[in-house]
Amino acid sequence: MRGEPSVLHVDLDAFFAAVEQRDKPSLRGKPVVVGGIGLRGVVSTASYEARKYGVRSAMSTAEARSRCPHAAYLWPRFDQYRQTSQAVMAEMRALSPLVEPLSLDEAFIDLAAAGLTGLTDDDVRAIAEDLKDAIRTASGGLTASVGAGTSKLIAKIASDLDKPDGVVVVPAGTEAAFLAPMQVTVIPGVGPATAQRLSMAGVRTVGDLQQLDEDEIVRQVGSAHGTSLYRLAIAADDRPVVSDRETKSVSVEDTFETDIIDRALLTAIADRMAHRVAERLQKAQLSGRTVTLKSRMHDFTTHTRSSTLAGPTDDPRVIARVTRRLLDDTDLAGGIRLLGVGVSSLADWIQDDLFTDSEAAEAAETAEVVDVIEIPDRRSRDQGGYYTGQDVHHPEHGLGWVWGSGRGRVTVRFETAESPPGPVRTFAIDDPLLTKPAPAAAEGDADAENGHNGPNE
């Protein structure tokens, strides 16, 4: 184990919502919810102003609207998120050559790989503060929270303790004491079912778990899982920071000769695909947190539904269960011409027997769901091609974003990240002077409609 807190975990605060507030001055300091805005949509990210009302990621948009009806509900702009992420990751790589991105908004950094040794806690804190300043400048004002420790486990947990815009450094040698008062669910792989079994044995905190020997933990939760829990409870985590992982995802997909509308047949095909993906993961000694179902419909509209689990898995039972859940929520009207199953958010560690049979079902039911729709041009024209939050341009008024559309009209607020809050103008939906980028992937649901009200101010 390392003798100094040279592993950083950097997590951008409310990333999608923060980018929207950065680019839309009228939304700064106000509740913003990014995700699917239709009747069956799911929240991807909520600003801290919206979180005060109980809105959170993976909540249904309908519930979010009931909790915070005055928020701005926006479709994601993935191109902007990727560009901002690239700028932030460049600042991390300027600090160390060894950076392991986990997603667009978080990454591990190995300070030892930069030749930084003999680091005191104050040194690491100063480095983290300097990095946060660099990220704020490169991203146009976004904040990040940073955790530092002697391992990935400690750094990641620490980054979540002082959000937003915080720094937590866990000194070497204090890891077990740091974890002790926390709920046992803070350990990766401990879901509600495992937590319940441990609770029946009197184990509710990591400190309780630390009082048990490895044999006792194994008796409670099984051999491989118990060994992993024992090691993580005492912060024995020697996973290295891995830069630029070659394999970003593992997936399989098939295009059918004729469109398939038989749900039982599609379920059987999806199950086989899930098992093939699991076999490839196991062969590569990888596991992943995000399970994705890709379906291309008869009209070439492509739906990509994803579920993110609490911990990584290579278990075919879990992957298949999540896949079936995603397929169950897919509208088969008209048939499917292509089906694919994939696993991403890959990890270089595997917890064998991570899920029991009951937990496999539980994992599928509690996974965070994100739904992305790629709409062909002709469908976009039929619907007007506008979604709330989308960037547009008008030769007279300049750059702006779609505030709402429907009933043959589109309402736009004209402002940019550098301007003050701008005016709102309404146009005919087919106004040739109002231009927009090519239709991009939008997060939502197949049943979501473009005819909706704009965000409240």
Coordinates of C-alpha atoms in Angstrom, one line a residue:
M1 CA 0.0 0.0 0.0
R2 CA 1.1 3.6 -0.6
G3 CA 2.6 5.6 2.1
E4 CA 1.2 8.9 1.0
P5 CA -2.2 10.2 -0.3
S6 CA -1.0 10.3 -4.0
V7 CA -4.3 9.1 -5.6
L8 CA -6.8 11.8 -6.5
H9 CA -10.4 11.3 -7.5
V10 CA -11.8 14.3 -9.3
D11 CA -15.6 14.6 -9.7
L12 CA -17.2 17.6 -11.5
D13 CA -20.2 18.9 -9.6
A14 CA -23.6 18.4 -11.1
F15 CA -21.8 18.3 -14.5
F16 CA -24.6 18.3 -17.1
A17 CA -26.6 20.9 -15.2
A18 CA -23.5 23.0 -14.5
V19 CA -22.7 23.2 -18.2
E20 CA -26.3 24.3 -18.9
Q21 CA -26.1 27.0 -16.3
R22 CA -22.7 28.2 -17.6
D23 CA -24.1 28.5 -21.2
K24 CA -27.5 29.9 -20.2
P25 CA -27.1 33.0 -17.9
S26 CA -30.8 33.2 -17.2
L27 CA -30.6 29.8 -15.4
R28 CA -27.7 30.5 -13.1
G29 CA -28.7 30.1 -9.5
K30 CA -32.0 28.5 -10.4
P31 CA -33.1 24.8 -10.4
V32 CA -32.1 23.0 -13.6
V33 CA -32.9 19.4 -14.4
V34 CA -31.2 17.6 -17.4
G35 CA -32.6 14.4 -18.8
G36 CA -35.7 12.9 -20.4
I37 CA -38.5 15.5 -20.2
G38 CA -41.4 13.3 -21.5
L39 CA -43.9 11.4 -19.4
R40 CA -41.6 8.4 -19.0
G41 CA -38.4 10.4 -18.8
V42 CA -35.6 9.9 -16.2
V43 CA -33.5 12.6 -14.6
S44 CA -29.8 12.4 -15.5
T45 CA -28.5 15.3 -13.5
A46 CA -30.0 17.9 -11.2
S47 CA -28.4 21.2 -10.2
Y48 CA -27.8 21.8 -6.5
E49 CA -30.7 24.3 -6.5
A50 CA -33.0 21.5 -7.7
R51 CA -31.6 19.0 -5.2
K52 CA -32.8 21.1 -2.4
Y53 CA -36.3 20.1 -3.4
G54 CA -35.4 16.4 -3.4
V55 CA -34.7 16.0 -7.1
R56 CA -31.9 13.5 -7.8
S57 CA -30.4 11.4 -10.6
A58 CA -32.4 8.3 -11.8
M59 CA -35.7 9.8 -10.4
S60 CA -38.6 9.8 -12.9
T61 CA -39.1 13.2 -14.5
A62 CA -42.7 13.1 -13.5
E63 CA -41.7 12.9 -9.8
A64 CA -39.1 15.6 -10.3
R65 CA -41.7 17.9 -11.8
S66 CA -44.0 17.3 -8.8
R67 CA -41.2 18.1 -6.4
C68 CA -39.8 21.1 -8.3
P69 CA -42.3 22.3 -10.9
H70 CA -40.5 25.6 -11.3
A71 CA -37.2 24.1 -12.5
A72 CA -36.0 24.3 -16.1
Y73 CA -36.2 20.8 -17.7
L74 CA -33.7 20.4 -20.5
W75 CA -32.7 17.7 -22.9
P76 CA -28.9 17.0 -22.8
R77 CA -26.4 18.5 -25.2
F78 CA -23.8 15.7 -25.3
D79 CA -21.5 17.5 -27.7
Q80 CA -21.1 20.4 -25.3
Y81 CA -20.5 18.0 -22.4
R82 CA -17.8 16.1 -24.3
Q83 CA -16.0 19.3 -25.3
T84 CA -16.0 20.5 -21.7
S85 CA -14.9 17.1 -20.5
Q86 CA -12.0 17.1 -22.9
A87 CA -10.8 20.5 -21.7
V88 CA -11.0 19.3 -18.1
M89 CA -9.2 16.0 -18.8
A90 CA -6.4 17.9 -20.5
E91 CA -5.8 19.8 -17.2
M92 CA -5.6 16.6 -15.3
R93 CA -3.1 15.1 -17.8
A94 CA -1.0 18.3 -17.5
L95 CA -0.7 17.4 -13.8
S96 CA 0.1 13.7 -14.3
P97 CA 0.6 11.4 -17.3
L98 CA -1.5 8.7 -15.5
V99 CA -5.1 9.7 -15.6
E100 CA -8.0 7.1 -15.6
P101 CA -11.3 8.6 -16.8
L102 CA -14.3 6.9 -15.4
S103 CA -16.9 9.0 -17.3
L104 CA -17.2 12.4 -18.8
D105 CA -17.2 14.0 -15.3
E106 CA -14.8 12.0 -13.1
A107 CA -11.4 10.5 -13.2
F108 CA -8.5 9.1 -11.0
I109 CA -5.1 10.8 -11.1
D110 CA -1.8 9.2 -9.9
L111 CA 0.5 11.9 -8.6
A112 CA 3.3 9.4 -8.1
A113 CA 3.4 8.9 -11.9
A114 CA 4.2 12.6 -12.2
G115 CA 7.3 12.1 -10.1
L116 CA 5.8 13.7 -7.0
T117 CA 7.1 11.9 -3.9
G118 CA 7.5 12.8 -0.3
L119 CA 4.0 14.5 -0.4
T120 CA 2.6 15.8 2.8
D121 CA -1.1 16.2 3.3
D122 CA -0.7 19.9 2.9
D123 CA 1.2 19.4 -0.4
V124 CA -1.6 17.2 -1.7
R125 CA -4.3 19.7 -0.6
A126 CA -2.4 22.5 -2.4
I127 CA -2.1 20.4 -5.6
A128 CA -5.9 19.7 -5.5
E129 CA -6.8 23.4 -5.0
D130 CA -4.5 24.4 -7.9
L131 CA -6.1 21.7 -10.1
K132 CA -9.6 22.9 -9.2
D133 CA -8.6 26.4 -10.2
A134 CA -7.2 25.1 -13.5
I135 CA -10.4 23.2 -14.1
R136 CA -12.6 26.2 -13.3
T137 CA -10.6 28.3 -15.9
A138 CA -10.5 25.6 -18.6
S139 CA -14.2 24.8 -18.3
G140 CA -15.6 28.3 -18.1
G141 CA -16.4 28.3 -14.4
L142 CA -17.3 24.7 -13.5
T143 CA -16.4 23.4 -10.0
A144 CA -15.0 20.0 -9.0
S145 CA -14.7 18.1 -5.8
V146 CA -11.5 16.2 -5.1
G147 CA -10.7 13.3 -2.8
A148 CA -7.2 12.2 -2.1
G149 CA -6.0 9.0 -0.5
T150 CA -3.6 6.1 -0.7
S151 CA -6.0 4.1 -2.9
K152 CA -8.8 4.4 -5.4
L153 CA -11.3 3.3 -2.8
I154 CA -10.4 6.0 -0.3
A155 CA -10.0 8.8 -2.9
K156 CA -13.4 8.1 -4.4
I157 CA -15.2 8.0 -1.1
A158 CA -13.4 11.2 0.0
S159 CA -14.4 13.2 -3.1
D160 CA -18.1 12.8 -2.2
L161 CA -17.8 14.1 1.4
D162 CA -17.5 17.9 0.8
K163 CA -19.6 18.6 -2.3
P164 CA -19.7 20.9 -4.1
D165 CA -16.3 22.4 -4.7
G166 CA -14.5 20.7 -1.8
V167 CA -11.2 18.9 -1.1
V168 CA -10.9 16.0 1.3
V169 CA -7.4 14.5 2.0
V170 CA -7.3 11.3 3.9
P171 CA -3.8 11.0 5.6
A172 CA -1.9 7.7 5.1
G173 CA -2.4 5.4 8.0
T174 CA -5.9 6.7 8.9
E175 CA -7.9 4.8 6.3
A176 CA -9.5 2.3 8.5
A177 CA -10.5 5.0 11.1
F178 CA -11.8 7.1 8.2
L179 CA -14.1 4.3 7.0
A180 CA -15.2 3.0 10.4
P181 CA -18.2 5.3 11.1
M182 CA -19.6 5.1 7.6
Q183 CA -22.5 2.9 6.7
V184 CA -21.4 -0.5 5.3
T185 CA -23.1 0.4 2.0
V186 CA -20.2 2.8 1.2
I187 CA -18.1 -0.3 0.2
P188 CA -18.5 -1.1 -3.5
G189 CA -20.6 -4.2 -4.0
V190 CA -22.6 -3.9 -0.8
G191 CA -26.2 -3.5 -2.0
P192 CA -29.4 -3.5 0.1
A193 CA -29.6 -7.3 0.2
T194 CA -26.0 -7.8 1.4
A195 CA -26.5 -4.9 3.9
Q196 CA -29.6 -6.6 5.3
R197 CA -27.8 -9.9 5.8
L198 CA -24.9 -8.0 7.6
S199 CA -27.4 -6.1 9.6
M200 CA -28.9 -9.3 10.9
A201 CA -25.4 -10.2 12.1
G202 CA -25.1 -6.8 13.9
V203 CA -23.0 -5.2 11.2
R204 CA -24.2 -1.7 10.2
T205 CA -21.1 0.3 9.8
V206 CA -17.7 -0.4 8.3
G207 CA -16.3 -0.3 11.8
D208 CA -18.6 -3.1 12.8
L209 CA -17.3 -5.1 9.8
Q210 CA -13.7 -4.4 10.8
Q211 CA -14.4 -6.2 14.1
L212 CA -15.0 -9.4 12.3
D213 CA -12.4 -11.7 11.0
E214 CA -12.4 -12.9 7.4
D215 CA -13.9 -16.3 8.1
E216 CA -16.9 -14.8 9.8
I217 CA -17.5 -12.4 6.9
V218 CA -17.2 -15.3 4.5
R219 CA -19.9 -17.2 6.5
Q220 CA -22.2 -14.2 6.2
V221 CA -21.9 -13.3 2.5
G222 CA -20.0 -16.1 0.7
S223 CA -16.4 -16.9 0.0
A224 CA -15.3 -14.6 -2.8
H225 CA -17.5 -11.7 -1.8
G226 CA -16.5 -12.1 1.8
T227 CA -12.8 -11.9 1.1
S228 CA -13.3 -8.8 -1.0
L229 CA -15.4 -7.1 1.8
Y230 CA -12.8 -8.0 4.4
R231 CA -10.0 -6.4 2.3
L232 CA -12.0 -3.2 1.4
A233 CA -13.2 -2.7 5.0
I234 CA -9.7 -2.3 6.1
A235 CA -8.8 -0.2 3.0
A236 CA -6.6 -2.9 1.5
D237 CA -7.1 -1.7 -2.1
D238 CA -4.0 -1.9 -4.3
R239 CA -5.8 -1.4 -7.7
P240 CA -3.5 0.7 -9.9
V241 CA -4.6 3.8 -11.8
V242 CA -4.9 2.7 -15.4
S243 CA -4.6 5.3 -18.2
D244 CA -6.4 5.2 -21.5
R245 CA -8.0 1.8 -21.2
E246 CA -8.0 0.3 -24.8
T247 CA -11.4 -1.4 -24.3
K248 CA -14.1 1.1 -23.6
S249 CA -17.0 -1.3 -23.8
V250 CA -17.8 -4.9 -24.7
S251 CA -20.9 -5.4 -26.9
V252 CA -22.6 -7.6 -29.5
E253 CA -25.4 -6.7 -32.0
D254 CA -27.3 -8.3 -34.8
T255 CA -29.3 -6.9 -37.7
F256 CA -32.3 -9.1 -38.6
E257 CA -33.4 -9.9 -42.2
T258 CA -37.0 -9.0 -41.2
D259 CA -38.3 -6.7 -38.5
I260 CA -39.2 -8.7 -35.3
I261 CA -42.2 -7.8 -33.2
D262 CA -42.4 -11.0 -31.1
R263 CA -41.3 -10.0 -27.6
A264 CA -40.6 -13.5 -26.5
L265 CA -38.2 -14.1 -29.4
L266 CA -36.5 -10.7 -28.8
T267 CA -36.1 -11.6 -25.1
A268 CA -34.4 -14.9 -26.0
I269 CA -32.1 -13.1 -28.5
A270 CA -31.2 -10.5 -25.9
D271 CA -30.5 -13.2 -23.2
R272 CA -28.1 -14.9 -25.6
M273 CA -26.4 -11.6 -26.3
A274 CA -26.1 -10.8 -22.6
H275 CA -24.3 -14.2 -22.0
R276 CA -22.0 -13.6 -25.0
V277 CA -21.0 -10.2 -23.5
A278 CA -20.4 -11.7 -20.1
E279 CA -18.2 -14.4 -21.6
R280 CA -16.1 -11.7 -23.3
L281 CA -15.8 -9.8 -20.1
Q282 CA -14.7 -12.8 -18.2
K283 CA -12.2 -13.7 -20.8
A284 CA -10.7 -10.2 -20.7
Q285 CA -10.9 -10.2 -16.8
L286 CA -13.0 -7.1 -16.9
S287 CA -16.3 -6.1 -15.3
G288 CA -18.6 -3.1 -16.0
R289 CA -21.3 -1.0 -14.3
T290 CA -23.4 0.2 -17.3
V291 CA -25.6 -2.2 -19.3
T292 CA -26.9 -0.9 -22.6
L293 CA -29.6 -2.2 -24.9
K294 CA -29.6 -0.8 -28.5
S295 CA -32.6 -1.2 -30.7
R296 CA -33.1 0.2 -34.2
M297 CA -36.8 0.4 -35.1
H298 CA -38.5 -0.3 -38.4
D299 CA -38.3 3.5 -39.3
F300 CA -34.6 3.5 -38.4
T301 CA -35.1 5.5 -35.2
T302 CA -32.4 4.2 -32.8
H303 CA -33.1 3.9 -29.1
T304 CA -30.2 3.3 -26.7
R305 CA -31.4 2.5 -23.2
S306 CA -28.8 2.1 -20.4
S307 CA -28.8 1.1 -16.8
T308 CA -26.0 1.8 -14.4
L309 CA -25.5 -0.6 -11.4
A310 CA -24.0 0.3 -8.0
G311 CA -20.9 -1.8 -8.7
P312 CA -19.2 -3.5 -11.6
T313 CA -20.2 -7.0 -12.7
D314 CA -19.3 -9.7 -15.2
D315 CA -22.2 -11.9 -14.0
P316 CA -24.4 -13.1 -17.0
R317 CA -27.4 -13.3 -14.6
V318 CA -27.2 -9.6 -13.8
I319 CA -26.5 -8.5 -17.4
A320 CA -29.4 -10.6 -18.7
R321 CA -31.8 -9.4 -16.0
V322 CA -31.0 -5.7 -16.7
T323 CA -31.2 -6.3 -20.5
R324 CA -34.7 -7.9 -20.1
R325 CA -35.8 -4.9 -18.0
L326 CA -34.7 -2.5 -20.7
L327 CA -36.3 -4.5 -23.4
D328 CA -39.6 -4.7 -21.4
D329 CA -39.8 -0.9 -21.5
T330 CA -39.2 -0.8 -25.3
D331 CA -42.1 -0.2 -27.6
L332 CA -42.1 -2.9 -30.3
A333 CA -44.8 -1.3 -32.5
G334 CA -43.7 -1.7 -36.1
G335 CA -40.9 -4.1 -35.1
I336 CA -37.1 -4.1 -34.4
R337 CA -34.5 -4.5 -37.2
L338 CA -31.4 -4.4 -35.0
L339 CA -30.7 -5.4 -31.4
G340 CA -27.5 -5.0 -29.4
V341 CA -26.3 -5.5 -25.8
G342 CA -23.2 -3.9 -24.3
V343 CA -21.4 -3.3 -21.1
S344 CA -19.4 -0.2 -20.4
S345 CA -17.9 1.8 -17.5
L346 CA -15.4 -1.0 -17.3
A347 CA -13.3 -1.8 -14.3
D348 CA -10.0 -3.7 -13.9
W349 CA -11.3 -5.6 -10.8
I350 CA -13.9 -8.3 -10.5
Q351 CA -15.8 -9.4 -7.4
D352 CA -16.7 -13.0 -8.0
D353 CA -20.1 -13.9 -6.6
L354 CA -20.8 -10.2 -6.2
F355 CA -24.5 -10.9 -6.6
T356 CA -26.5 -13.7 -5.2
D357 CA -29.6 -14.7 -7.1
S358 CA -31.8 -12.4 -5.1
E359 CA -29.3 -9.5 -5.5
A360 CA -29.1 -10.1 -9.2
A361 CA -32.8 -9.4 -9.4
E362 CA -32.5 -6.5 -7.0
A363 CA -29.6 -5.0 -9.1
A364 CA -31.8 -5.0 -12.2
E365 CA -34.6 -3.3 -10.4
T366 CA -32.6 -0.6 -8.8
A367 CA -30.3 0.3 -11.7
E368 CA -30.3 3.9 -12.8
V369 CA -31.9 4.1 -16.3
V370 CA -30.9 6.5 -19.1
D371 CA -32.7 6.5 -22.4
V372 CA -31.1 8.1 -25.5
I373 CA -33.0 8.6 -28.8
E374 CA -31.4 9.1 -32.2
I375 CA -34.0 10.6 -34.5
P376 CA -33.7 10.4 -38.3
D377 CA -34.0 13.7 -40.2
R378 CA -37.4 13.0 -41.6
R379 CA -38.8 12.3 -38.1
S380 CA -37.2 15.5 -36.9
R381 CA -38.8 17.5 -39.6
D382 CA -42.2 16.0 -38.7
Q383 CA -41.8 17.1 -35.1
G384 CA -40.2 20.5 -35.9
G385 CA -36.8 19.2 -34.9
Y386 CA -36.6 21.2 -31.7
Y387 CA -36.0 20.2 -28.1
T388 CA -35.7 22.3 -25.0
G389 CA -32.2 23.5 -24.4
Q390 CA -31.0 23.0 -28.0
D391 CA -28.6 25.6 -29.5
V392 CA -30.0 27.7 -32.3
H393 CA -29.0 30.8 -34.3
H394 CA -30.9 33.7 -35.9
P395 CA -29.2 36.3 -38.1
E396 CA -30.8 39.2 -36.4
H397 CA -30.8 38.0 -32.7
G398 CA -27.7 35.9 -32.7
L399 CA -27.2 32.7 -30.7
G400 CA -29.7 31.3 -28.3
W401 CA -31.4 28.2 -27.0
V402 CA -34.8 26.6 -27.4
W403 CA -37.0 27.6 -24.4
G404 CA -40.0 25.5 -25.7
S405 CA -41.7 24.3 -28.8
G406 CA -45.1 23.1 -29.9
R407 CA -48.3 24.1 -31.8
G408 CA -46.3 25.2 -34.8
R409 CA -44.1 27.6 -32.8
V410 CA -40.7 27.6 -31.2
T411 CA -39.7 30.0 -28.4
V412 CA -36.0 31.0 -28.0
R413 CA -34.1 32.8 -25.4
F414 CA -31.2 34.6 -27.0
E415 CA -28.1 34.6 -24.8
T416 CA -24.7 33.0 -24.5
A417 CA -22.3 32.1 -21.7
E418 CA -20.6 35.6 -22.1
S419 CA -23.8 37.6 -22.3
P420 CA -26.3 38.8 -19.6
P421 CA -29.6 37.0 -19.5
G422 CA -31.3 37.6 -22.9
P423 CA -34.7 38.2 -24.4
V424 CA -37.2 35.6 -25.4
R425 CA -38.6 35.5 -28.9
T426 CA -41.2 33.2 -30.6
F427 CA -41.0 32.1 -34.2
A428 CA -43.0 29.9 -36.6
I429 CA -41.5 26.4 -36.3
D430 CA -40.6 26.5 -40.0
D431 CA -39.0 29.9 -40.0
P432 CA -36.1 29.6 -42.4
L433 CA -34.0 32.2 -40.5
L434 CA -33.9 30.1 -37.4
T435 CA -31.2 27.5 -37.8
K436 CA -30.0 24.6 -35.6
P437 CA -27.3 21.9 -35.6
A438 CA -28.1 18.5 -37.1
P439 CA -30.3 16.4 -34.8
A440 CA -28.2 15.0 -31.9
A441 CA -28.8 12.2 -29.4
A442 CA -31.2 13.3 -26.8
E443 CA -31.9 11.7 -23.5
G444 CA -35.5 10.8 -22.9
D445 CA -38.1 8.2 -23.8
A446 CA -39.6 7.0 -27.0
D447 CA -43.0 8.3 -25.9
A448 CA -41.7 11.8 -25.0
E449 CA -43.2 14.6 -27.0
N450 CA -41.7 17.7 -28.4
G451 CA -44.8 19.8 -27.8
H452 CA -44.2 21.0 -24.2
N453 CA -44.0 24.2 -22.3
G454 CA -40.7 26.0 -21.8
P455 CA -38.9 26.1 -18.5
N456 CA -40.4 28.3 -15.8
E457 CA -38.3 31.3 -14.7

